[in-house]
Every structure is written in structure tokens, then in C-alpha cells.
């Protein structure tokens, strides 16, 4: 029997590409350049499975090829807001994602951003590299203490819980959260996480607010001007979820007016573009969507896409089917 014909839209870590080669008749993207619309359409027309990443917009137009050969979309990423799932279903395509394998890496990065923003690490590094440092002094570049403070989580799924664990076990933080679908009470005990009935109650109490909710239409601009006003004026926002959960213009105003103290951002509403005002703000730490970017995790993500595809082509239900 001939091997399924699959295409990946970007480079993958070596080990994952080697496994793709072993199992499939694979089209790799050796130049690592994003596919344009026409190339994406051809991908769906000429392959049994398309393995996009979170930056490929897989909408009805991308899947409009006639006849359509593709039957599977194996997203390299846990978030799948890049895929029009309804359109995929309408075209008979199965969609999978890569949960679990990136939980720890993403929570590690959320904590990195929290610490960097609180302790002014980005600003301090620029200060040293720019040769502006004139020496230690008691009032130099004072940040805000992290240990013992209150962390407010918006969303307590896998990554939110991993963040809660780091904060409570590692930094003695009190953890409060809002989630419309909270985990069972046993899962909360170990974390000592306290539930709040609304986002506003979390914002009113938290010294740090970290976003761990999906990019659904309901969560679009969830952090807006009113919600920034509801935060403490010395609080810090951390976003490793998705850019469009935050109204970036409102964030800029809140930071400029001192309504909040800082922000640590790994994701942006119009990636790779970053709202220019943010680039000029010292109290903002900016990272280029690195949440899952460890060698181990990115390899595991690729292998998880492959595991789902193997199941699919063997006629079984892929474990990470989302549509
Ligand atoms: C995901 O998987 O959704 C991440 O944003 C990629 O790191």
C-alpha cells in the first residue's frame, strides 16, 4: 500500500522530520518560508493530510480546492484558532491539535515573563548592554517583589494549572482564578487555587494577572479598557495565550496612564507586527511567541501531530481530534 501523502507548512525539528520521512510520502518546507494562499490551496488539493502551524490561516478559501484530496489537518500547536473548524467539517476534514506536550514549556515562559516584568529584567539587560550602568546603589532599578503576592489566572486549563503550581509551590503565591469551566475540586486542592465568580473579582485582587484562556470569539478583546481599569494600578499583566484576547490599544493607554504597572507579552494581535507604542515602553517585556519553543517540546509537538495522523490513516480515532 502506498504511503499517505502529507505536507508540512514550516520546518520541524530534525527528529520529527525524520519520522515524517519514515512514515509518509512527505513534502517538507526546507526553506521554512510561509506558504502563500495559492500554495496552501495546492497543499489541500495534492495531499492526504496538511500539517499547518498556528500562523497558517486555514479558512474556507484555503480548503476550497476541487477536487479536495486532503482528509486531515494536523495542526502543529495546541491553539487552533487559525483554523476555520466549521469550514473544515463542512469539507469533511478531521482536525487535530497538540495538547499536553507544551504545557510545562508554556507555563515556564509565563513565569519567565512575570518575573522579568516584575524585576525589570529586560530594562536592566538593555541598561547593561548599552553601557549605562554606573554601579550598585540602594535605589537603582527597584522592581516589585513576586514571592508571596497574589496571582490571578484567567483560565485554569492545563497551562493555567501548571502556572498555578509554579506560583504556589515555587513562589508562595496566593492563586485566584476565574474559569467558566473550572477543574474538579480535587485538582484545586494541591494548587491551593481559589475560585472567583467573575473576571472582575480576579482583577480587583491580583498583583499579577496571567491569561490562559483560548482565543474564542467570546474571548476577543477580553482584556479591554474597563478591565484594565478594574486591575490594581501596580499590577502586571502576562499574556502567553493569544494576542487578540487583549485589546492592544486599550493596553497601551492603560500602561501610558499608569492604570497598570507593566505587561509581559509573548503573543500579539497582529503577529509578527507589534503595536509600535509597546516597543517604546520600558515597563513592557516582549517576546516573539516563544511559549512552546524548547527543543524537547517542539519535537514532542511534531511527534504528536504524527501520532494523530498515524491513527487517522489506520482508521482509528486520533487522540487529539478537535473536529
Ligand atoms: C500553541 O501551540 O498554540 C502555541 O501558541 C504555539 O506555541
PDB file of C-alpha atoms in Angstrom, residues 3-220:
ATOM      1  CA  UNK A   3       2.200   5.802   1.981  1.00  0.00           C
ATOM      2  CA  UNK A   4      -0.171   8.715   2.703  1.00  0.00           C
ATOM      3  CA  UNK A   5       0.985  11.931   1.052  1.00  0.00           C
ATOM      4  CA  UNK A   6       1.405  14.691   3.638  1.00  0.00           C
ATOM      5  CA  UNK A   7       2.756  18.239   3.654  1.00  0.00           C
ATOM      6  CA  UNK A   8       4.172  20.359   6.476  1.00  0.00           C
ATOM      7  CA  UNK A   9       3.947  24.124   6.070  1.00  0.00           C
ATOM      8  CA  UNK A  10       7.127  25.029   8.003  1.00  0.00           C
ATOM      9  CA  UNK A  11      10.356  23.363   9.113  1.00  0.00           C
ATOM     10  CA  UNK A  12      10.013  20.966  12.046  1.00  0.00           C
ATOM     11  CA  UNK A  13      12.725  19.804  14.477  1.00  0.00           C
ATOM     12  CA  UNK A  14      15.017  17.187  12.939  1.00  0.00           C
ATOM     13  CA  UNK A  15      13.741  14.148  14.839  1.00  0.00           C
ATOM     14  CA  UNK A  16      10.141  14.913  13.893  1.00  0.00           C
ATOM     15  CA  UNK A  17      11.035  15.468  10.229  1.00  0.00           C
ATOM     16  CA  UNK A  18      12.939  12.151  10.207  1.00  0.00           C
ATOM     17  CA  UNK A  19       9.831  10.362  11.492  1.00  0.00           C
ATOM     18  CA  UNK A  20       7.692  12.088   8.861  1.00  0.00           C
ATOM     19  CA  UNK A  21      10.060  10.818   6.186  1.00  0.00           C
ATOM     20  CA  UNK A  22       9.927   7.296   7.579  1.00  0.00           C
ATOM     21  CA  UNK A  23       6.144   7.079   7.729  1.00  0.00           C
ATOM     22  CA  UNK A  24       4.800   9.229   4.933  1.00  0.00           C
ATOM     23  CA  UNK A  25       5.397  10.442   1.424  1.00  0.00           C
ATOM     24  CA  UNK A  26       6.160  13.881   2.847  1.00  0.00           C
ATOM     25  CA  UNK A  27       6.607  17.308   1.296  1.00  0.00           C
ATOM     26  CA  UNK A  28       8.864  19.255   3.687  1.00  0.00           C
ATOM     27  CA  UNK A  29       9.353  23.004   3.682  1.00  0.00           C
ATOM     28  CA  UNK A  30      13.147  23.130   3.520  1.00  0.00           C
ATOM     29  CA  UNK A  31      13.252  26.922   3.005  1.00  0.00           C
ATOM     30  CA  UNK A  32      10.947  27.474   6.002  1.00  0.00           C
ATOM     31  CA  UNK A  33       9.081  30.232   4.171  1.00  0.00           C
ATOM     32  CA  UNK A  34       5.344  30.557   4.931  1.00  0.00           C
ATOM     33  CA  UNK A  35       3.104  29.199   2.155  1.00  0.00           C
ATOM     34  CA  UNK A  36       1.080  31.827   0.310  1.00  0.00           C
ATOM     35  CA  UNK A  37      -2.639  31.357  -0.356  1.00  0.00           C
ATOM     36  CA  UNK A  38      -2.180  29.586  -3.673  1.00  0.00           C
ATOM     37  CA  UNK A  39       0.407  27.205  -2.208  1.00  0.00           C
ATOM     38  CA  UNK A  40      -1.900  26.426   0.706  1.00  0.00           C
ATOM     39  CA  UNK A  41      -4.737  25.631  -1.684  1.00  0.00           C
ATOM     40  CA  UNK A  42      -2.422  23.351  -3.663  1.00  0.00           C
ATOM     41  CA  UNK A  43      -1.406  21.673  -0.393  1.00  0.00           C
ATOM     42  CA  UNK A  44      -5.041  20.698   0.209  1.00  0.00           C
ATOM     43  CA  UNK A  45      -5.541  19.690  -3.400  1.00  0.00           C
ATOM     44  CA  UNK A  46      -2.482  17.427  -3.683  1.00  0.00           C
ATOM     45  CA  UNK A  47      -2.005  15.808  -0.232  1.00  0.00           C
ATOM     46  CA  UNK A  48      -3.934  13.451   2.038  1.00  0.00           C
ATOM     47  CA  UNK A  49      -3.015  15.499   5.101  1.00  0.00           C
ATOM     48  CA  UNK A  50      -1.860  19.061   5.708  1.00  0.00           C
ATOM     49  CA  UNK A  51       0.164  19.835   8.846  1.00  0.00           C
ATOM     50  CA  UNK A  52      -0.035  23.623   9.334  1.00  0.00           C
ATOM     51  CA  UNK A  53       1.265  25.684  12.236  1.00  0.00           C
ATOM     52  CA  UNK A  54      -0.582  28.225  14.339  1.00  0.00           C
ATOM     53  CA  UNK A  55       0.407  31.022  11.939  1.00  0.00           C
ATOM     54  CA  UNK A  56      -1.193  29.494   8.815  1.00  0.00           C
ATOM     55  CA  UNK A  57      -4.707  30.822   8.234  1.00  0.00           C
ATOM     56  CA  UNK A  58      -6.721  27.763   7.266  1.00  0.00           C
ATOM     57  CA  UNK A  59     -10.046  29.251   6.199  1.00  0.00           C
ATOM     58  CA  UNK A  60     -12.720  28.136   3.748  1.00  0.00           C
ATOM     59  CA  UNK A  61     -10.741  29.603   0.839  1.00  0.00           C
ATOM     60  CA  UNK A  62      -7.608  27.626   1.746  1.00  0.00           C
ATOM     61  CA  UNK A  63      -9.704  24.438   1.721  1.00  0.00           C
ATOM     62  CA  UNK A  64     -11.640  25.305  -1.448  1.00  0.00           C
ATOM     63  CA  UNK A  65      -9.715  23.048  -3.885  1.00  0.00           C
ATOM     64  CA  UNK A  66     -11.845  20.878  -6.192  1.00  0.00           C
ATOM     65  CA  UNK A  67     -11.420  18.005  -6.055  1.00  0.00           C
ATOM     66  CA  UNK A  68     -10.115  18.074  -2.489  1.00  0.00           C
ATOM     67  CA  UNK A  69      -7.609  15.330  -1.715  1.00  0.00           C
ATOM     68  CA  UNK A  70      -6.909  16.246   1.938  1.00  0.00           C
ATOM     69  CA  UNK A  71      -8.830  14.485   4.680  1.00  0.00           C
ATOM     70  CA  UNK A  72      -6.833  15.543   7.732  1.00  0.00           C
ATOM     71  CA  UNK A  73      -5.478  18.805   9.187  1.00  0.00           C
ATOM     72  CA  UNK A  74      -2.873  18.063  11.874  1.00  0.00           C
ATOM     73  CA  UNK A  75      -2.224  21.408  13.498  1.00  0.00           C
ATOM     74  CA  UNK A  76       1.263  21.871  14.967  1.00  0.00           C
ATOM     75  CA  UNK A  77       0.040  23.701  18.071  1.00  0.00           C
ATOM     76  CA  UNK A  78      -2.496  23.370  20.815  1.00  0.00           C
ATOM     77  CA  UNK A  79      -4.382  26.550  19.871  1.00  0.00           C
ATOM     78  CA  UNK A  80      -6.358  26.037  16.672  1.00  0.00           C
ATOM     79  CA  UNK A  81      -7.972  29.435  16.243  1.00  0.00           C
ATOM     80  CA  UNK A  82      -6.019  29.626  12.946  1.00  0.00           C
ATOM     81  CA  UNK A  83      -8.399  27.006  11.521  1.00  0.00           C
ATOM     82  CA  UNK A  84     -11.990  27.597  10.498  1.00  0.00           C
ATOM     83  CA  UNK A  85     -13.218  24.419  12.104  1.00  0.00           C
ATOM     84  CA  UNK A  86     -16.771  24.742  10.770  1.00  0.00           C
ATOM     85  CA  UNK A  87     -15.440  25.094   7.217  1.00  0.00           C
ATOM     86  CA  UNK A  88     -13.139  22.098   7.760  1.00  0.00           C
ATOM     87  CA  UNK A  89     -16.063  19.993   8.982  1.00  0.00           C
ATOM     88  CA  UNK A  90     -18.167  21.119   6.040  1.00  0.00           C
ATOM     89  CA  UNK A  91     -15.433  19.827   3.725  1.00  0.00           C
ATOM     90  CA  UNK A  92     -15.217  16.531   5.609  1.00  0.00           C
ATOM     91  CA  UNK A  93     -11.780  17.250   7.108  1.00  0.00           C
ATOM     92  CA  UNK A  94     -10.753  15.916  10.511  1.00  0.00           C
ATOM     93  CA  UNK A  95      -8.758  18.385  12.652  1.00  0.00           C
ATOM     94  CA  UNK A  96      -6.248  17.509  15.397  1.00  0.00           C
ATOM     95  CA  UNK A  97      -4.029  19.616  17.698  1.00  0.00           C
ATOM     96  CA  UNK A  98      -1.113  19.009  20.111  1.00  0.00           C
ATOM     97  CA  UNK A  99      -2.241  19.422  23.734  1.00  0.00           C
ATOM     98  CA  UNK A 100      -0.293  18.414  26.888  1.00  0.00           C
ATOM     99  CA  UNK A 101       3.201  18.278  25.384  1.00  0.00           C
ATOM    100  CA  UNK A 102       3.630  22.061  25.574  1.00  0.00           C
ATOM    101  CA  UNK A 103       2.007  22.688  28.958  1.00  0.00           C
ATOM    102  CA  UNK A 104       5.188  22.934  31.028  1.00  0.00           C
ATOM    103  CA  UNK A 105       7.189  24.923  28.491  1.00  0.00           C
ATOM    104  CA  UNK A 106       4.399  27.474  28.158  1.00  0.00           C
ATOM    105  CA  UNK A 107       3.901  27.798  31.916  1.00  0.00           C
ATOM    106  CA  UNK A 108       7.675  28.206  32.321  1.00  0.00           C
ATOM    107  CA  UNK A 109       7.591  31.055  29.836  1.00  0.00           C
ATOM    108  CA  UNK A 110       4.600  32.713  31.515  1.00  0.00           C
ATOM    109  CA  UNK A 111       6.567  32.643  34.783  1.00  0.00           C
ATOM    110  CA  UNK A 112       9.635  33.992  32.960  1.00  0.00           C
ATOM    111  CA  UNK A 113       7.592  36.946  31.716  1.00  0.00           C
ATOM    112  CA  UNK A 114       6.068  37.528  35.137  1.00  0.00           C
ATOM    113  CA  UNK A 115       9.498  37.596  36.770  1.00  0.00           C
ATOM    114  CA  UNK A 116      11.126  39.636  34.015  1.00  0.00           C
ATOM    115  CA  UNK A 117       8.427  42.283  34.123  1.00  0.00           C
ATOM    116  CA  UNK A 118       8.278  42.439  37.930  1.00  0.00           C
ATOM    117  CA  UNK A 119      12.058  42.637  38.280  1.00  0.00           C
ATOM    118  CA  UNK A 120      12.612  44.888  35.259  1.00  0.00           C
ATOM    119  CA  UNK A 121      14.918  42.294  33.702  1.00  0.00           C
ATOM    120  CA  UNK A 122      14.503  43.424  30.081  1.00  0.00           C
ATOM    121  CA  UNK A 123      15.151  47.029  31.022  1.00  0.00           C
ATOM    122  CA  UNK A 124      18.120  46.021  33.202  1.00  0.00           C
ATOM    123  CA  UNK A 125      19.666  43.967  30.421  1.00  0.00           C
ATOM    124  CA  UNK A 126      19.347  46.851  27.971  1.00  0.00           C
ATOM    125  CA  UNK A 127      20.900  49.130  30.609  1.00  0.00           C
ATOM    126  CA  UNK A 128      23.986  46.911  30.948  1.00  0.00           C
ATOM    127  CA  UNK A 129      24.371  46.251  27.205  1.00  0.00           C
ATOM    128  CA  UNK A 130      24.048  49.982  26.471  1.00  0.00           C
ATOM    129  CA  UNK A 131      26.896  50.607  28.963  1.00  0.00           C
ATOM    130  CA  UNK A 132      24.635  52.888  31.043  1.00  0.00           C
ATOM    131  CA  UNK A 133      25.259  51.111  34.352  1.00  0.00           C
ATOM    132  CA  UNK A 134      27.145  53.327  36.770  1.00  0.00           C
ATOM    133  CA  UNK A 135      27.174  50.820  39.670  1.00  0.00           C
ATOM    134  CA  UNK A 136      25.120  49.399  42.534  1.00  0.00           C
ATOM    135  CA  UNK A 137      23.036  51.768  44.639  1.00  0.00           C
ATOM    136  CA  UNK A 138      20.134  51.227  47.047  1.00  0.00           C
ATOM    137  CA  UNK A 139      17.508  52.838  44.859  1.00  0.00           C
ATOM    138  CA  UNK A 140      18.632  51.556  41.488  1.00  0.00           C
ATOM    139  CA  UNK A 141      16.022  49.935  39.236  1.00  0.00           C
ATOM    140  CA  UNK A 142      13.772  48.699  42.012  1.00  0.00           C
ATOM    141  CA  UNK A 143      11.133  46.310  40.818  1.00  0.00           C
ATOM    142  CA  UNK A 144       8.281  44.654  42.606  1.00  0.00           C
ATOM    143  CA  UNK A 145       8.507  41.555  44.822  1.00  0.00           C
ATOM    144  CA  UNK A 146       6.979  38.370  43.399  1.00  0.00           C
ATOM    145  CA  UNK A 147       7.187  35.946  46.330  1.00  0.00           C
ATOM    146  CA  UNK A 148       4.046  35.957  48.449  1.00  0.00           C
ATOM    147  CA  UNK A 149       1.977  38.097  46.088  1.00  0.00           C
ATOM    148  CA  UNK A 150      -1.413  37.230  44.558  1.00  0.00           C
ATOM    149  CA  UNK A 151      -1.560  35.719  41.073  1.00  0.00           C
ATOM    150  CA  UNK A 152      -4.861  35.963  39.211  1.00  0.00           C
ATOM    151  CA  UNK A 153      -5.376  33.440  36.440  1.00  0.00           C
ATOM    152  CA  UNK A 154      -7.940  33.926  33.708  1.00  0.00           C
ATOM    153  CA  UNK A 155      -8.447  30.338  32.598  1.00  0.00           C
ATOM    154  CA  UNK A 156      -7.462  27.284  34.632  1.00  0.00           C
ATOM    155  CA  UNK A 157      -6.949  24.661  31.947  1.00  0.00           C
ATOM    156  CA  UNK A 158      -3.748  22.644  31.670  1.00  0.00           C
ATOM    157  CA  UNK A 159      -1.402  25.613  31.220  1.00  0.00           C
ATOM    158  CA  UNK A 160      -3.209  27.734  33.818  1.00  0.00           C
ATOM    159  CA  UNK A 161      -2.853  24.908  36.353  1.00  0.00           C
ATOM    160  CA  UNK A 162       0.848  24.458  35.537  1.00  0.00           C
ATOM    161  CA  UNK A 163       1.321  28.193  36.105  1.00  0.00           C
ATOM    162  CA  UNK A 164      -0.609  27.972  39.400  1.00  0.00           C
ATOM    163  CA  UNK A 165       1.692  25.143  40.540  1.00  0.00           C
ATOM    164  CA  UNK A 166       4.822  27.152  39.790  1.00  0.00           C
ATOM    165  CA  UNK A 167       3.422  30.215  41.527  1.00  0.00           C
ATOM    166  CA  UNK A 168       2.121  28.489  44.657  1.00  0.00           C
ATOM    167  CA  UNK A 169       4.820  25.839  45.143  1.00  0.00           C
ATOM    168  CA  UNK A 170       7.772  27.880  43.901  1.00  0.00           C
ATOM    169  CA  UNK A 171       6.946  31.425  44.909  1.00  0.00           C
ATOM    170  CA  UNK A 172       4.492  31.037  47.815  1.00  0.00           C
ATOM    171  CA  UNK A 173       1.951  32.997  45.840  1.00  0.00           C
ATOM    172  CA  UNK A 174      -1.740  33.025  46.602  1.00  0.00           C
ATOM    173  CA  UNK A 175      -3.534  31.919  43.455  1.00  0.00           C
ATOM    174  CA  UNK A 176      -7.034  33.039  42.495  1.00  0.00           C
ATOM    175  CA  UNK A 177      -8.731  32.291  39.211  1.00  0.00           C
ATOM    176  CA  UNK A 178     -11.756  32.661  37.007  1.00  0.00           C
ATOM    177  CA  UNK A 179     -12.767  29.908  34.626  1.00  0.00           C
ATOM    178  CA  UNK A 180     -16.307  29.327  33.375  1.00  0.00           C
ATOM    179  CA  UNK A 181     -15.499  25.590  33.289  1.00  0.00           C
ATOM    180  CA  UNK A 182     -13.321  25.070  36.384  1.00  0.00           C
ATOM    181  CA  UNK A 183     -11.484  21.809  37.022  1.00  0.00           C
ATOM    182  CA  UNK A 184     -12.762  19.439  39.738  1.00  0.00           C
ATOM    183  CA  UNK A 185     -12.222  20.477  43.368  1.00  0.00           C
ATOM    184  CA  UNK A 186      -9.505  17.796  43.935  1.00  0.00           C
ATOM    185  CA  UNK A 187      -7.381  19.391  41.224  1.00  0.00           C
ATOM    186  CA  UNK A 188      -7.596  22.724  43.036  1.00  0.00           C
ATOM    187  CA  UNK A 189      -6.583  21.487  46.471  1.00  0.00           C
ATOM    188  CA  UNK A 190      -2.994  20.722  45.549  1.00  0.00           C
ATOM    189  CA  UNK A 191      -2.686  24.137  43.923  1.00  0.00           C
ATOM    190  CA  UNK A 192      -4.445  25.997  46.714  1.00  0.00           C
ATOM    191  CA  UNK A 193      -6.200  27.914  43.915  1.00  0.00           C
ATOM    192  CA  UNK A 194      -9.291  29.858  44.964  1.00  0.00           C
ATOM    193  CA  UNK A 195     -12.125  30.329  42.523  1.00  0.00           C
ATOM    194  CA  UNK A 196     -13.701  33.721  41.886  1.00  0.00           C
ATOM    195  CA  UNK A 197     -17.091  34.182  40.265  1.00  0.00           C
ATOM    196  CA  UNK A 198     -16.034  36.830  37.748  1.00  0.00           C
ATOM    197  CA  UNK A 199     -13.013  38.132  35.883  1.00  0.00           C
ATOM    198  CA  UNK A 200     -13.547  41.474  37.632  1.00  0.00           C
ATOM    199  CA  UNK A 201     -13.156  39.900  41.096  1.00  0.00           C
ATOM    200  CA  UNK A 202      -9.840  38.366  39.998  1.00  0.00           C
ATOM    201  CA  UNK A 203      -8.633  41.685  38.563  1.00  0.00           C
ATOM    202  CA  UNK A 204      -9.555  43.601  41.712  1.00  0.00           C
ATOM    203  CA  UNK A 205      -7.394  41.368  43.949  1.00  0.00           C
ATOM    204  CA  UNK A 206      -4.491  40.225  41.786  1.00  0.00           C
ATOM    205  CA  UNK A 207      -0.970  41.682  41.791  1.00  0.00           C
ATOM    206  CA  UNK A 208      -0.257  39.708  38.624  1.00  0.00           C
ATOM    207  CA  UNK A 209      -2.838  38.684  36.052  1.00  0.00           C
ATOM    208  CA  UNK A 210      -1.880  35.855  33.683  1.00  0.00           C
ATOM    209  CA  UNK A 211      -4.089  34.920  30.737  1.00  0.00           C
ATOM    210  CA  UNK A 212      -4.613  31.227  29.952  1.00  0.00           C
ATOM    211  CA  UNK A 213      -7.882  31.217  28.048  1.00  0.00           C
ATOM    212  CA  UNK A 214      -8.450  30.118  24.445  1.00  0.00           C
ATOM    213  CA  UNK A 215      -8.886  32.561  21.568  1.00  0.00           C
ATOM    214  CA  UNK A 216     -12.603  32.037  21.059  1.00  0.00           C
ATOM    215  CA  UNK A 217     -14.910  34.734  19.638  1.00  0.00           C
ATOM    216  CA  UNK A 218     -16.210  35.287  23.220  1.00  0.00           C
ATOM    217  CA  UNK A 219     -12.671  35.989  24.456  1.00  0.00           C
ATOM    218  CA  UNK A 220     -11.844  38.504  21.707  1.00  0.00           C
TER     219      UNK A 220
END
